[in-house]
Short mmCIF file of C-alpha atoms in Angstrom, two decimals:
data_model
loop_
_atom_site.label_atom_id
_atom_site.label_comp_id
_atom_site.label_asym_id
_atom_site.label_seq_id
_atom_site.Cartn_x
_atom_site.Cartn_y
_atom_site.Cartn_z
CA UNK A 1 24.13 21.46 -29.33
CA UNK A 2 21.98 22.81 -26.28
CA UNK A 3 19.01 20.28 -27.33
CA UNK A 4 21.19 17.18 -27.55
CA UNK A 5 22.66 18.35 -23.76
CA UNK A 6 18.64 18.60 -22.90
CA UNK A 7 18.33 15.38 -24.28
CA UNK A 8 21.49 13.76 -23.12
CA UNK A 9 20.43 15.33 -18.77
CA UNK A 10 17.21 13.95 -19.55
CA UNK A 11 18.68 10.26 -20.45
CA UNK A 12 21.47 10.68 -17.39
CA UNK A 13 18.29 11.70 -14.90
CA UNK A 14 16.40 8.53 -16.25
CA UNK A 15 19.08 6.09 -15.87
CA UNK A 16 21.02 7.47 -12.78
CA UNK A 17 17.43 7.43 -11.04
CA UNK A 18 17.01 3.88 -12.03
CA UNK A 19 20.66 2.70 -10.81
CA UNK A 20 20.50 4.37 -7.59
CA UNK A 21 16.93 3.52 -6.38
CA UNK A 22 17.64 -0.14 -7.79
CA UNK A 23 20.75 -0.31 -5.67
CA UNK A 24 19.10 0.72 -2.75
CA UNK A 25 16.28 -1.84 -3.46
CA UNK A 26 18.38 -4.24 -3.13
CA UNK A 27 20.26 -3.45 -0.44
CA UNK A 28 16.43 -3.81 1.37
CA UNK A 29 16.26 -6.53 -0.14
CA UNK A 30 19.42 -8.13 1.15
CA UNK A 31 18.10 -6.75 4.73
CA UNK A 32 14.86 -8.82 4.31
CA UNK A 33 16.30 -12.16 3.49
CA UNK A 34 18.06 -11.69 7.07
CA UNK A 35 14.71 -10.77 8.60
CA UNK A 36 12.98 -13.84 7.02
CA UNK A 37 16.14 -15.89 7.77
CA UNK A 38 16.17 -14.81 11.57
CA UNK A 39 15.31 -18.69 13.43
CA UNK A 40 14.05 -16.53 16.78
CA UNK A 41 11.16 -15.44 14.80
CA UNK A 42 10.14 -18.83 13.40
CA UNK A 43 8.46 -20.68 17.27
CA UNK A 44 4.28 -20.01 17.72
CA UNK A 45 2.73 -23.27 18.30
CA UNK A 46 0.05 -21.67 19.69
CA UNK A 47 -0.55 -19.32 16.71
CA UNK A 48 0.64 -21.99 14.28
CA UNK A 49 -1.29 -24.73 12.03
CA UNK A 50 -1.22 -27.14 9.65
CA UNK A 51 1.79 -29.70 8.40
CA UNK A 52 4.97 -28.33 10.13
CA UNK A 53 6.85 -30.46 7.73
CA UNK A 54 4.91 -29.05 4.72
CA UNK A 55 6.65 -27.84 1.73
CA UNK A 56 4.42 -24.36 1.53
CA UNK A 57 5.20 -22.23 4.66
CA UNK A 58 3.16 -18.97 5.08
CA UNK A 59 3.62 -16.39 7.69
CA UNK A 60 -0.18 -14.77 7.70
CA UNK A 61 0.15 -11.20 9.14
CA UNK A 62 -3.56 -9.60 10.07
CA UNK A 63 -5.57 -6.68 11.75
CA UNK A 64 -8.15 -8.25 13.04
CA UNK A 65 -11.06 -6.17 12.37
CA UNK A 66 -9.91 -5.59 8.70
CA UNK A 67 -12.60 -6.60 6.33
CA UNK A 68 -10.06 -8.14 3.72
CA UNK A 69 -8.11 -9.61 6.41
CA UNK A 70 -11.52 -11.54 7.42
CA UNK A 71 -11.64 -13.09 3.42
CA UNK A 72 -7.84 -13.99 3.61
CA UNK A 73 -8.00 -15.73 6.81
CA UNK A 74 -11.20 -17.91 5.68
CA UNK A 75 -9.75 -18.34 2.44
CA UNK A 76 -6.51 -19.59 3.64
CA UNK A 77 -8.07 -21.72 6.24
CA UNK A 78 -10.22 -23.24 3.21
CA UNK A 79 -6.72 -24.04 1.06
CA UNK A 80 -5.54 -25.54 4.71
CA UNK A 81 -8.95 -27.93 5.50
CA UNK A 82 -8.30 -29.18 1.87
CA UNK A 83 -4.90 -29.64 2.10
CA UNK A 84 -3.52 -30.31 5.41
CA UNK A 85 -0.51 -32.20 4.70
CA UNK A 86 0.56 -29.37 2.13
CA UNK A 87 0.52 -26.04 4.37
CA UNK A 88 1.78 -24.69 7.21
CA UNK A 89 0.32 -20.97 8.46
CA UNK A 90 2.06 -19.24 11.55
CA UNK A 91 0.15 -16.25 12.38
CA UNK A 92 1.28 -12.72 13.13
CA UNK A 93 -0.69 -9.66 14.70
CA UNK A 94 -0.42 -6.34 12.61
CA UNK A 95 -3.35 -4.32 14.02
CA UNK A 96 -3.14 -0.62 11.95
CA UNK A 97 -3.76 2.01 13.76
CA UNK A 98 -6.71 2.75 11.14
CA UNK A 99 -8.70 0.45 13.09
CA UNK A 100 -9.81 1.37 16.51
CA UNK A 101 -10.37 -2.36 17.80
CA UNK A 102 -7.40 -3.57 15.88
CA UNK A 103 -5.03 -3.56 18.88
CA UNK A 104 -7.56 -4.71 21.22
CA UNK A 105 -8.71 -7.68 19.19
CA UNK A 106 -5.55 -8.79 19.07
CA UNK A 107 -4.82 -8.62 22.86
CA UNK A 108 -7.60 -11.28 22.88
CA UNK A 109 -6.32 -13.39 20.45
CA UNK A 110 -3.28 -13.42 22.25
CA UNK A 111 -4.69 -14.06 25.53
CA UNK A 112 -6.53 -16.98 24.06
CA UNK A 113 -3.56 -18.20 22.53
CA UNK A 114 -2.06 -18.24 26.13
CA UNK A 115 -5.15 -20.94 26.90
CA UNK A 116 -4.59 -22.77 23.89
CA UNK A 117 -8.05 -21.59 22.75
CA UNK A 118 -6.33 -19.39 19.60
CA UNK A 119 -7.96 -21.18 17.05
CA UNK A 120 -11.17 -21.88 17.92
CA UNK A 121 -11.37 -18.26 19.45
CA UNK A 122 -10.22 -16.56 15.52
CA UNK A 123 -12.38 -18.33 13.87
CA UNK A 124 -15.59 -17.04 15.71
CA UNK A 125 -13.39 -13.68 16.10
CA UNK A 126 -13.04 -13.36 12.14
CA UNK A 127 -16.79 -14.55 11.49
CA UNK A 128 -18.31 -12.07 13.47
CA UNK A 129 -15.83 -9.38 13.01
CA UNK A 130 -19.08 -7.24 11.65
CA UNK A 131 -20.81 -7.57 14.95
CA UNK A 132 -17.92 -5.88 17.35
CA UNK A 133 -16.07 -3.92 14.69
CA UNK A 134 -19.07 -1.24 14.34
CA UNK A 135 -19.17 -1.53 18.51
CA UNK A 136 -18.09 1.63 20.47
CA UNK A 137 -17.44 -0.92 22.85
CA UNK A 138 -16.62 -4.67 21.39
CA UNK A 139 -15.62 -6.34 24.95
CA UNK A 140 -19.05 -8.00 25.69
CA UNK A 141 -19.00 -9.50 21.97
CA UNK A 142 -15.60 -10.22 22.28
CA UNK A 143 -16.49 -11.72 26.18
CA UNK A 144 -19.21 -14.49 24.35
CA UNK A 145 -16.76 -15.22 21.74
CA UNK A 146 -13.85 -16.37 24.35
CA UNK A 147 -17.25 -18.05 25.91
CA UNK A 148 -18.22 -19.99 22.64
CA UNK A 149 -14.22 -21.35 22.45
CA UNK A 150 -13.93 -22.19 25.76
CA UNK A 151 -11.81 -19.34 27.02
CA UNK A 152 -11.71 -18.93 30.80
CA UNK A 153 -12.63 -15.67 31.14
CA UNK A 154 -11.56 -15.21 34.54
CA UNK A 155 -7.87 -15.92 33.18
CA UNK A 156 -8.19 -14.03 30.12
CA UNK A 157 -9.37 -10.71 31.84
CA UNK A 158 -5.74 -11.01 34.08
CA UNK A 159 -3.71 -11.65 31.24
CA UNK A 160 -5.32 -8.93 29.73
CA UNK A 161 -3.28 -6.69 32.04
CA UNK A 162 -0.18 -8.54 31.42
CA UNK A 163 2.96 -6.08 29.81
CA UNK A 164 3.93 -9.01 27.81
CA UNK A 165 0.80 -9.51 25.66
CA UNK A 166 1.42 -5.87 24.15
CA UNK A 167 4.90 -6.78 24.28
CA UNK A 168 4.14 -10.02 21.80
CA UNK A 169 2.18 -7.86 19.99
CA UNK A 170 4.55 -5.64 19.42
CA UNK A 171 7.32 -7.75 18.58
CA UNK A 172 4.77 -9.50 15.54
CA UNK A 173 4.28 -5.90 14.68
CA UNK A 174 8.29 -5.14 14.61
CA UNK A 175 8.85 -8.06 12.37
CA UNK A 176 6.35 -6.92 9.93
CA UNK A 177 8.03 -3.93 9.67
CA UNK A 178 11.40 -4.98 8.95
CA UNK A 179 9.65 -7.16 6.24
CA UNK A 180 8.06 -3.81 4.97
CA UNK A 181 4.67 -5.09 5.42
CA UNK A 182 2.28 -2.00 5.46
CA UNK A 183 -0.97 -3.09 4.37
CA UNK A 184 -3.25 -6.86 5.59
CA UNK A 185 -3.90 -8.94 4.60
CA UNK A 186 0.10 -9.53 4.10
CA UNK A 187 1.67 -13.26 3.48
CA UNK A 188 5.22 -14.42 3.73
CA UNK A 189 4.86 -18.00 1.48
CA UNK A 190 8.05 -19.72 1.55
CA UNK A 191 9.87 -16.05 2.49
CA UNK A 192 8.45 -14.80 -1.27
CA UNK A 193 5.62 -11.25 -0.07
CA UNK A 194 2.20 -11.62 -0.82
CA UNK A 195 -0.27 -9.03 -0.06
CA UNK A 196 -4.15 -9.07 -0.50
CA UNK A 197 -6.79 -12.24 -0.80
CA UNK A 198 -6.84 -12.48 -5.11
CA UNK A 199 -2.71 -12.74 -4.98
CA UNK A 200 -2.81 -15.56 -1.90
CA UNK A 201 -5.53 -17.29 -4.16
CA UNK A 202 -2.79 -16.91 -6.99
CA UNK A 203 -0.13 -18.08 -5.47
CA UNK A 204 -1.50 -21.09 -3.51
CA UNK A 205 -3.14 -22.32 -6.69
CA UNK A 206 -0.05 -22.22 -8.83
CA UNK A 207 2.39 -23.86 -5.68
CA UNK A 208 -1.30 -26.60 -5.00
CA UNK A 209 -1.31 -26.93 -8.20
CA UNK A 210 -4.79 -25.41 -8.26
CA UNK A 211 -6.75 -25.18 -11.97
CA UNK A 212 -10.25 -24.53 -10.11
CA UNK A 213 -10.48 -21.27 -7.70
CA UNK A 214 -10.86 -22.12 -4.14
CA UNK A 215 -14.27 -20.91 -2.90
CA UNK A 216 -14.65 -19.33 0.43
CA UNK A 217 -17.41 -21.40 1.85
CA UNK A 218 -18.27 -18.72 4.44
CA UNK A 219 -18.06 -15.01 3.61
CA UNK A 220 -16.94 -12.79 6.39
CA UNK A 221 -20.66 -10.67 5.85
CA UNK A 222 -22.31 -13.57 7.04
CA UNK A 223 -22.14 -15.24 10.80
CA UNK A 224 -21.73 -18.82 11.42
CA UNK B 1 10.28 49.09 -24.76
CA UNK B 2 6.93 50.13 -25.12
CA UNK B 3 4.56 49.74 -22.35
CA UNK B 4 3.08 46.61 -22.91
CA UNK B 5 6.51 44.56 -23.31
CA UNK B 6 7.33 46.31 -19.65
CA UNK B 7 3.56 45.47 -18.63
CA UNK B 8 4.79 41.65 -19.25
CA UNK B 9 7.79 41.18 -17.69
CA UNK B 10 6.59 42.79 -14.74
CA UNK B 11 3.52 40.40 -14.70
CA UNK B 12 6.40 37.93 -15.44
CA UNK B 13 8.49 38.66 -12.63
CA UNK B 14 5.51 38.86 -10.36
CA UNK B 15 3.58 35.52 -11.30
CA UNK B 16 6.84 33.78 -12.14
CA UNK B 17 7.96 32.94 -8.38
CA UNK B 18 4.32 31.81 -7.43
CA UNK B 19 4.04 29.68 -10.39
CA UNK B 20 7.98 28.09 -9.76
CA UNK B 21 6.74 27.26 -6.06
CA UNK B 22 3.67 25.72 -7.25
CA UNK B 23 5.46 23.43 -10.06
CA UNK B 24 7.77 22.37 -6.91
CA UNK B 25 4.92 21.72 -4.64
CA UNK B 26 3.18 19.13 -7.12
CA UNK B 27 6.61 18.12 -8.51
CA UNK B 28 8.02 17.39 -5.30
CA UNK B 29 5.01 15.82 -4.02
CA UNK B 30 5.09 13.16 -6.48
CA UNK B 31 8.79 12.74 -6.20
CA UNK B 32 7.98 11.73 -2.53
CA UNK B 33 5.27 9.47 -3.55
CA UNK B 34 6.79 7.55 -6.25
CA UNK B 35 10.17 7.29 -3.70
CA UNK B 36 7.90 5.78 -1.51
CA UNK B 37 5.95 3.37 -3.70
CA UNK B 38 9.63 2.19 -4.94
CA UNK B 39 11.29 1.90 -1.89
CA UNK B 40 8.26 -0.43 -1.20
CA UNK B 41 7.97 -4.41 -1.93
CA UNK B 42 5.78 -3.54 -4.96
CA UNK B 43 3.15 -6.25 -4.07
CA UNK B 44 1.98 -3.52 -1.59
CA UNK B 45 0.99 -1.13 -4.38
CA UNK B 46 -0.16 -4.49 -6.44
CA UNK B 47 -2.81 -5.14 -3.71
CA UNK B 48 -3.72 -1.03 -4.23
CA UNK B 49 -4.40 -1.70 -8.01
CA UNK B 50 -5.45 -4.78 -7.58
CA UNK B 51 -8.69 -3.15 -5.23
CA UNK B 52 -9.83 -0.76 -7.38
CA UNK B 53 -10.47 -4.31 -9.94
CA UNK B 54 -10.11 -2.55 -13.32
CA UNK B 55 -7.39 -3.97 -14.93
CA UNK B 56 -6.74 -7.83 -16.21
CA UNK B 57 -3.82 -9.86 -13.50
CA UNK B 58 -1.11 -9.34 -16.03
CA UNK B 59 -1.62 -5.18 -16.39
CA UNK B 60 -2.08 -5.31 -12.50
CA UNK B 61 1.32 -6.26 -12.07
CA UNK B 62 2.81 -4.18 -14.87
CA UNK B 63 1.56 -1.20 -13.76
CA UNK B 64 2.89 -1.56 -9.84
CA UNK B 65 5.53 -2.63 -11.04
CA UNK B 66 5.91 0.71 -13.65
CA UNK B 67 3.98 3.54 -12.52
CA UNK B 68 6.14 4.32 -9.20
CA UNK B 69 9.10 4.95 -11.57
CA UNK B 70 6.80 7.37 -13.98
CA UNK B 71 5.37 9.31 -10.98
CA UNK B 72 9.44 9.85 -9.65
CA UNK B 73 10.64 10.97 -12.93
CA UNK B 74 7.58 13.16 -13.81
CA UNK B 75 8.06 14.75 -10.66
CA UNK B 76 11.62 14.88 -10.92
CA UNK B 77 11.20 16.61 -14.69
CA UNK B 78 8.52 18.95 -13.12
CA UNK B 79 10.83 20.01 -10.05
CA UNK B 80 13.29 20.52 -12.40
CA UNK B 81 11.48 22.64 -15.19
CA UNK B 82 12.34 19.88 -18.14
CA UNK B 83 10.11 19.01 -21.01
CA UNK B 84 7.59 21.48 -18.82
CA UNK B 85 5.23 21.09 -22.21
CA UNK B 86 4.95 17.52 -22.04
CA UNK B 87 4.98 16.37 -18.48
CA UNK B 88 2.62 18.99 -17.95
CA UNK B 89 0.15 17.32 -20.61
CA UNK B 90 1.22 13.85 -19.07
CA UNK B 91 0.23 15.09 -15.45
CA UNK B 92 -3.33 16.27 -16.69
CA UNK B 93 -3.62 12.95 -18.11
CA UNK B 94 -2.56 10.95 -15.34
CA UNK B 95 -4.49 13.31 -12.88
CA UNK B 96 -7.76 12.75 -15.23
CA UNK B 97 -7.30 8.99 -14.69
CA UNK B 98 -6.54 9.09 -11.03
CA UNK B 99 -10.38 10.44 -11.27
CA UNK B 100 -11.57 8.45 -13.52
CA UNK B 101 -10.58 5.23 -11.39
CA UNK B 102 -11.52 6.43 -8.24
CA UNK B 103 -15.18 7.71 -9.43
CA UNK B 104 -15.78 4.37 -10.79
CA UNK B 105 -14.88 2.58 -7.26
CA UNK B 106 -17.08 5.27 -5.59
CA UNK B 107 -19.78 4.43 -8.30
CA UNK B 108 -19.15 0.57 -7.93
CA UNK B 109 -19.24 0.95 -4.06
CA UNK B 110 -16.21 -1.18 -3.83
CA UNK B 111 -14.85 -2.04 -0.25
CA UNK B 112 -11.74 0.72 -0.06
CA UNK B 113 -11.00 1.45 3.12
CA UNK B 114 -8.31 3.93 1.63
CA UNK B 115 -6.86 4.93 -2.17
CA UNK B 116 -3.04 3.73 -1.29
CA UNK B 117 -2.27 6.43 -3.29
CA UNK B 118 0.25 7.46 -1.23
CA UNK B 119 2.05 4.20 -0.55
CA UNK B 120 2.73 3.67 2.67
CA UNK B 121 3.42 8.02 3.06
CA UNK B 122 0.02 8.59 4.38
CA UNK B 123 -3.52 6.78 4.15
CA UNK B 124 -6.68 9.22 2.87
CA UNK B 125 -10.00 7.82 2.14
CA UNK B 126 -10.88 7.62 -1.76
CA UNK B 127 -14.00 10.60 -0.73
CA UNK B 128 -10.88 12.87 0.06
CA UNK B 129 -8.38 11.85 -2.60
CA UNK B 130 -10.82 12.55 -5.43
CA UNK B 131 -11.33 16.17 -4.00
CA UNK B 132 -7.12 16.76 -3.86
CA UNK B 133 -7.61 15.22 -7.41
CA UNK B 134 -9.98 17.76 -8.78
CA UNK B 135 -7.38 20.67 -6.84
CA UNK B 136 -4.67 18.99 -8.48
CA UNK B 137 -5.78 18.60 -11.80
CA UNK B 138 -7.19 22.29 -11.42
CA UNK B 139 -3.68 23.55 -10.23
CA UNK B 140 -2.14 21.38 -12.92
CA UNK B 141 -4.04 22.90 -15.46
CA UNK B 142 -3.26 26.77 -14.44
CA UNK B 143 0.16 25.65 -14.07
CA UNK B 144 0.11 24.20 -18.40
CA UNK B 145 -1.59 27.15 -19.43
CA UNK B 146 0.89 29.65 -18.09
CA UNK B 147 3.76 26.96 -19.03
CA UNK B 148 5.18 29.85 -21.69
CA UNK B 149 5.64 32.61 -19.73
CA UNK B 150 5.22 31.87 -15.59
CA UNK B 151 5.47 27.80 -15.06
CA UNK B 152 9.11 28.21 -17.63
CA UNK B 153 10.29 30.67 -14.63
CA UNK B 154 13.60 29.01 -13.25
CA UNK B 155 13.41 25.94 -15.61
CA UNK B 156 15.90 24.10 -17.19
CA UNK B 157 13.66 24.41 -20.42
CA UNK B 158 14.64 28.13 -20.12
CA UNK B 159 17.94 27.29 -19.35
CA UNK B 160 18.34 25.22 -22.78
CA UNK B 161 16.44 27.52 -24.64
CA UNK B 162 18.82 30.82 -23.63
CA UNK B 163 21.80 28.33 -24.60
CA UNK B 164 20.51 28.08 -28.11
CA UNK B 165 19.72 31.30 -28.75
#
């Protein structure tokens, strides 16, 4: 009799367990959809590119001076060169707090954004990213980066100071959140989570229709 | 009662409390950990699995998909003093992998920046979360060698066993 009781807790832990945490997975779940859904979220033309009419949407959210963040951006931007009309990326700052030029790097980005330099100024910002991610002090490399895009650095040093570019920052970094992004490289492609470079590579080859992996022509160890 | 029997239950009585806060501790902890792992879209964990670039794409997503739930309900059982025996044996074993995996990243020199052990609880560097390994599986070990007389203290296996007798 007692055994069969042991027996019969153990099966009532197992399955009320299940039930409850799977209810209240779901109920996130139902609280991400209205994240994903939320329109306010959805306008960056500075930090956007590709196809805005393409069928595969991805919402890229990076630290900057992560390593695997560096192979998922130059990955991604390899899917994009080959297939423009196919993708659209809108990109989201997530600096951790792991990373002591995380925040800062992406208070540049931002303030080359503002210039309509984002672009050009990432990709030389991700290429490098071993150069001024072992600095103490990464603003010079940072300073003939913005030069090699054409930032005005005059500009960018006063928008530095400007509430609002933590404040975008922040609000990227809020929206991550409420997605329950925790780790970068993370990817939002057509609202479904993706986290990490080998399931982006997944995932873009089954939606391109991909039978030969993508290869990243530049590795983030090497510089341009 | 002769001497010895007394001898016993006072070394019961004694080590018994120590040994109940120590199976909470570890239970408890993993209770957290698999909450958290759960309560998390499990690609985060996939990408953790996925890092440590042991297992084929198929197992990757099996096992973030499945071992949040065994790391709740072995922690739950342990908490709770249930099957002490064999989630005892199953922690040793799960401990002993947790090294295993980790030592071969360390030996591969694979770029971790952290084990994601944790989920998103806390972040430790894989150097550090093979030494609270080793304590673990240490701890774990004390804790299934004294599972008869000190770990069973305020179990529900003692509780089940005292209703059949």
């Amino acid at each position: 009799m007692a055994k069969v009781s042991k027996k019969g807790l153990t099966i009532v832990l197992i399955v009320g367990g299940i039930a409850i945490f799977s209810g209240l997975k779901f109920m996130q779940k139902q609280q991400q959809v209205v994240v994903a859904q939320n329109p306010a979220a959805i306008k960056l033309p500075q930090r956007a590119q590709g196809n805005p009419q393409a069928k595969i949407k991805i919402i890229e959210f990076i630290d900057f001076q992560c390593p695997a963040c560096a192979k998922g951006y130059q990955l991604l931007h390899e899917y994009l060169k080959n297939n423009p009309d196919k993708l659209y990326i809108e990109l989201r700052y997530f600096p951790l707090a792991m990373h002591k030029h995380g925040e800062s790097s992406a208070r540049w980005g931002e303030c080359a954004a503002r210039q309509d330099k984002f672009w050009p100024f990432m990709d030389l910002l991700i290429a490098r990213q071993n150069e001024w991610a072992a600095m103490i002090d990464p603003v010079p490399s940072f300073e003939a980066i913005g030069k090699q895009a054409g930032v005005n650095l005059d500009q960018l040093n006063a928008c530095l100071k400007d509430d609002s570019v933590k404040q975008a920052i922040a609000t990227d970094q809020e929206e991550g959140k409420m997605r329950m992004v925790s780790s970068t490289p993370s990817y939002f492609i057509n609202h479904e989570m993706v986290v990490g470079t080998k399931s982006l590579q997944m995932k873009l080859d089954e939606l391109l229709g991909i039978k030969t992996p993508v290869e990243v022509s530049i590795p983030s160890e090497v510089k341009p | 009662m002769n001497s010895e029997t007394n001898a016993k239950i006072k070394m019961i009585k004694n080590l018994g409390p120590k040994f109940f806060i120590l199976r909470v501790l570890i239970g408890s902890l993993f209770v957290v950990i698999g909450i958290t792992k759960i309560m998390e879209p499990y690609q985060n964990f996939l990408y953790v699995v996925q890092g440590y670039e042991i297992l084929p794409a198929m197992l990757e997503n099996i096992v973030a998909r499945v071992f949040p739930w065994i790391e709740l309900f072995l922690g739950l059982f342990l908490v709770l003093g249930l099957w002490l025996k064999w989630v005892l044996r199953a922690f040793v074993l799960m401990i002993m992998t947790f090294i295993g995996i980790i030592s071969q990243a360390l030996i591969r020199k694979l770029p971790l920046e952290y084990c994601g052990c944790f989920g998103g609880l806390f972040s430790s560097d894989i150097h550090h979360t093979l030494i609270l390994d080793i304590c673990l599986l240490l701890l774990t070990i004390v804790l299934l060698r004294g599972v008869v007389e000190y770990t069973s203290f305020w179990s529900l296996d003692k509780y089940f066993l005292k209703s059949e007798k």
